Amino acid sequence: MVTDSIQRLASMPLALPEREILLRLGYRRARTVLDAETQARLAAAMDRSFRLCCPAGCWRVVDFRKMDAGHLQLGGDVGIESEEIVSRYGNCRQLWLGAVTIGAALPEQVRRDFAAGAGFDAVVGDAVGSETADAAMDFLQSSARQEILRRGGRLTERRFSPGYGDWRLEGQRIFFKLLPMAELGVALTDASIMNPEKSVTALAGIF
């Protein structure tokens, strides 16, 4: 049973997650040496890519029933099949469902760069997209945590996404049933892949 109205964040004042991007690209401060020209090129590529990100997200809280060791029922025909999720969150009061996207502009530019043979810009852009999407989810969860705390609940730090552990990727469909993913500009393929690809869904527990 859905208990909260949907909370939307159409604007997220994110900073460029430079450290995380560099780590994704294999940069290690103690071992990686970049000349001035490469540093400037890298900084320009990151800035260009980050300007194409338009992060937005939404979240809501749902009740659930713990049916058995591997199943949570969220109401109607919406259920979660995962022993890991039941183990982590089965004793929580409620579940938090969140979704974010950075929009289509950057993924489309990355594809154009790859097609044009601009491998450097494409790889950097892909890393910027991935880390910005993660930063957007962190921001969404932090914002939700403050709201839930005001209501007397505590949102867990750890979150869980479809495709991880024993939760099959088909679990994405739960978010498309309970959240306005179309309003975020996110669609789901028959193979349960989100489009634009730099979109993230996750759940967490509320005590």
Short mmCIF file of C-alpha atoms in Angstrom, two decimals:
data_model
loop_
_atom_site.label_atom_id
_atom_site.label_comp_id
_atom_site.label_asym_id
_atom_site.label_seq_id
_atom_site.Cartn_x
_atom_site.Cartn_y
_atom_site.Cartn_z
CA MET A 1 0.00 0.00 0.00
CA VAL A 2 1.41 3.40 -1.01
CA THR A 3 1.31 5.73 2.00
CA ASP A 4 3.01 8.93 0.83
CA SER A 5 2.38 11.34 -1.98
CA ILE A 6 5.22 11.50 -4.46
CA GLN A 7 8.04 13.87 -3.59
CA ARG A 8 9.73 15.40 -6.64
CA LEU A 9 13.07 17.17 -6.92
CA ALA A 10 13.18 18.86 -10.30
CA SER A 11 16.31 20.79 -9.40
CA MET A 12 19.37 19.39 -7.68
CA PRO A 13 22.22 21.82 -6.90
CA LEU A 14 24.97 19.27 -7.47
CA ALA A 15 28.67 20.00 -7.73
CA LEU A 16 30.85 18.18 -10.23
CA PRO A 17 31.87 14.92 -8.48
CA GLU A 18 35.43 15.29 -9.71
CA ARG A 19 37.10 12.91 -7.25
CA GLU A 20 34.68 10.08 -8.02
CA ILE A 21 34.98 10.65 -11.77
CA LEU A 22 38.76 10.49 -11.64
CA LEU A 23 38.63 7.29 -9.59
CA ARG A 24 36.25 5.75 -12.14
CA LEU A 25 38.70 6.69 -14.87
CA GLY A 26 41.51 4.93 -13.01
CA TYR A 27 43.24 8.00 -11.64
CA ARG A 28 45.20 7.39 -8.43
CA ARG A 29 46.69 10.47 -6.79
CA ALA A 30 49.77 8.67 -5.51
CA ARG A 31 50.57 6.90 -8.81
CA THR A 32 48.97 8.71 -11.74
CA VAL A 33 50.95 11.51 -13.36
CA LEU A 34 49.24 13.74 -15.92
CA ASP A 35 50.99 16.44 -17.92
CA ALA A 36 49.52 19.93 -18.02
CA GLU A 37 47.97 19.46 -21.46
CA THR A 38 46.17 16.26 -20.45
CA GLN A 39 44.96 17.82 -17.21
CA ALA A 40 43.49 20.77 -19.11
CA ARG A 41 41.87 18.47 -21.68
CA LEU A 42 40.41 16.30 -18.93
CA ALA A 43 39.05 19.28 -17.01
CA ALA A 44 37.45 20.69 -20.16
CA ALA A 45 35.84 17.35 -21.03
CA MET A 46 34.44 16.93 -17.51
CA ASP A 47 33.05 20.47 -17.47
CA ARG A 48 31.49 20.06 -20.92
CA SER A 49 29.85 16.78 -19.93
CA PHE A 50 28.61 18.01 -16.56
CA ARG A 51 26.91 20.99 -18.22
CA LEU A 52 24.80 18.50 -20.19
CA CYS A 53 23.47 16.86 -17.02
CA CYS A 54 19.96 17.81 -15.90
CA PRO A 55 19.44 15.77 -12.73
CA ALA A 56 15.93 15.24 -11.42
CA GLY A 57 14.34 12.68 -9.14
CA CYS A 58 11.37 11.55 -7.12
CA TRP A 59 10.67 9.32 -4.12
CA ARG A 60 7.88 7.92 -2.00
CA VAL A 61 7.35 5.72 1.04
CA VAL A 62 5.39 2.47 0.92
CA ASP A 63 4.13 -0.05 3.44
CA PHE A 64 4.86 -3.72 2.94
CA ARG A 65 4.15 -7.15 4.35
CA LYS A 66 6.88 -9.73 4.87
CA MET A 67 5.43 -12.88 3.32
CA ASP A 68 8.36 -15.28 3.70
CA ALA A 69 12.14 -15.43 3.61
CA GLY A 70 12.32 -14.22 0.02
CA HIS A 71 9.24 -12.09 -0.62
CA LEU A 72 7.90 -8.68 0.35
CA GLN A 73 4.39 -7.69 -0.76
CA LEU A 74 3.90 -3.97 -1.39
CA GLY A 75 0.21 -4.21 -2.20
CA GLY A 76 -1.86 -5.43 -5.11
CA ASP A 77 0.32 -7.27 -7.61
CA VAL A 78 3.48 -5.41 -6.59
CA GLY A 79 5.98 -7.63 -4.82
CA ILE A 80 9.73 -7.97 -4.36
CA GLU A 81 11.45 -11.31 -4.74
CA SER A 82 14.83 -11.16 -3.00
CA GLU A 83 16.17 -12.93 0.05
CA GLU A 84 18.84 -10.23 0.45
CA ILE A 85 16.26 -7.44 0.57
CA VAL A 86 14.12 -9.34 3.06
CA SER A 87 17.20 -9.95 5.19
CA ARG A 88 18.22 -6.28 5.12
CA TYR A 89 14.87 -4.54 5.33
CA GLY A 90 12.29 -7.12 6.38
CA ASN A 91 12.18 -5.77 9.93
CA CYS A 92 11.85 -2.13 8.85
CA ARG A 93 8.67 -0.16 9.32
CA GLN A 94 8.38 0.89 5.67
CA LEU A 95 10.34 1.02 2.42
CA TRP A 96 11.64 4.09 0.62
CA LEU A 97 11.64 4.03 -3.19
CA GLY A 98 13.69 6.56 -5.13
CA ALA A 99 14.57 7.28 -8.75
CA VAL A 100 16.87 9.79 -10.44
CA THR A 101 18.05 10.58 -13.95
CA ILE A 102 20.52 13.03 -15.48
CA GLY A 103 18.43 13.32 -18.63
CA ALA A 104 19.16 12.30 -22.22
CA ALA A 105 21.53 15.05 -23.38
CA LEU A 106 24.80 13.61 -22.04
CA PRO A 107 24.18 9.95 -23.01
CA GLU A 108 23.32 11.14 -26.53
CA GLN A 109 26.51 13.21 -26.70
CA VAL A 110 28.57 10.23 -25.51
CA ARG A 111 27.12 8.12 -28.33
CA ARG A 112 27.95 10.85 -30.86
CA ASP A 113 31.50 11.12 -29.53
CA PHE A 114 32.02 7.36 -29.81
CA ALA A 115 30.62 7.36 -33.34
CA ALA A 116 32.92 10.22 -34.31
CA GLY A 117 35.98 8.46 -32.91
CA ALA A 118 36.36 10.94 -30.03
CA GLY A 119 37.12 8.19 -27.56
CA PHE A 120 38.66 10.43 -24.90
CA ASP A 121 35.63 12.69 -24.68
CA ALA A 122 33.25 9.72 -24.81
CA VAL A 123 34.94 7.85 -21.97
CA VAL A 124 35.13 10.95 -19.80
CA GLY A 125 31.50 11.78 -20.57
CA ASP A 126 30.38 8.29 -19.64
CA ALA A 127 32.21 8.53 -16.31
CA VAL A 128 30.72 11.96 -15.62
CA GLY A 129 27.25 10.60 -16.35
CA SER A 130 27.61 7.60 -14.06
CA GLU A 131 29.02 9.54 -11.12
CA THR A 132 26.58 12.42 -11.50
CA ALA A 133 23.68 9.96 -11.44
CA ASP A 134 25.09 8.43 -8.25
CA ALA A 135 25.52 11.90 -6.75
CA ALA A 136 21.91 12.71 -7.65
CA MET A 137 20.72 9.58 -5.85
CA ASP A 138 22.82 10.54 -2.81
CA PHE A 139 21.20 13.99 -2.85
CA LEU A 140 17.71 12.53 -3.23
CA GLN A 141 18.22 10.10 -0.36
CA SER A 142 19.69 12.82 1.86
CA SER A 143 16.74 15.10 1.15
CA ALA A 144 14.31 12.28 1.91
CA ARG A 145 16.18 11.40 5.10
CA GLN A 146 15.59 14.88 6.51
CA GLU A 147 11.88 14.76 5.69
CA ILE A 148 11.46 11.25 7.12
CA LEU A 149 13.37 12.23 10.27
CA ARG A 150 10.88 15.05 10.85
CA ARG A 151 8.14 12.41 10.79
CA GLY A 152 9.89 10.30 13.40
CA GLY A 153 11.47 7.73 11.09
CA ARG A 154 15.05 6.86 10.22
CA LEU A 155 16.09 6.09 6.66
CA THR A 156 18.87 3.53 6.29
CA GLU A 157 22.16 4.62 4.74
CA ARG A 158 22.48 1.52 2.58
CA ARG A 159 20.27 1.22 -0.46
CA PHE A 160 19.61 -1.60 -2.90
CA SER A 161 18.96 -1.48 -6.65
CA PRO A 162 17.53 -3.95 -9.16
CA GLY A 163 20.24 -6.04 -10.79
CA TYR A 164 22.36 -6.26 -7.63
CA GLY A 165 22.70 -9.36 -5.49
CA ASP A 166 19.75 -11.68 -5.96
CA TRP A 167 17.29 -8.95 -6.99
CA ARG A 168 16.66 -9.50 -10.66
CA LEU A 169 16.75 -6.58 -13.07
CA GLU A 170 13.03 -7.07 -13.67
CA GLY A 171 12.60 -5.40 -10.29
CA GLN A 172 12.84 -2.10 -12.18
CA ARG A 173 9.17 -2.56 -13.08
CA ILE A 174 8.17 -1.92 -9.47
CA PHE A 175 9.48 1.64 -9.70
CA PHE A 176 7.61 2.20 -12.94
CA LYS A 177 4.39 1.10 -11.23
CA LEU A 178 4.82 3.22 -8.10
CA LEU A 179 6.76 6.28 -9.28
CA PRO A 180 6.06 8.73 -12.16
CA MET A 181 9.05 7.63 -14.20
CA ALA A 182 7.54 8.97 -17.43
CA GLU A 183 7.43 12.45 -15.89
CA LEU A 184 11.17 12.16 -15.31
CA GLY A 185 11.57 11.27 -18.99
CA VAL A 186 12.61 7.69 -18.21
CA ALA A 187 11.31 4.66 -20.09
CA LEU A 188 11.86 0.94 -19.63
CA THR A 189 12.72 -1.52 -22.38
CA ASP A 190 11.36 -5.05 -22.64
CA ALA A 191 14.71 -6.18 -21.19
CA SER A 192 14.15 -3.95 -18.11
CA ILE A 193 16.86 -1.48 -19.15
CA MET A 194 16.17 2.17 -18.35
CA ASN A 195 16.46 4.84 -21.01
CA PRO A 196 18.19 7.29 -20.66
CA GLU A 197 20.80 4.90 -19.39
CA LYS A 198 22.23 7.22 -16.72
CA SER A 199 19.17 6.73 -14.54
CA VAL A 200 19.15 5.02 -11.16
CA THR A 201 16.47 3.42 -9.00
CA ALA A 202 16.95 2.20 -5.45
CA LEU A 203 15.13 1.30 -2.26
CA ALA A 204 16.08 1.64 1.38
CA GLY A 205 14.46 0.82 4.69
CA ILE A 206 12.75 3.06 7.24
CA PHE A 207 12.90 2.25 10.96
#
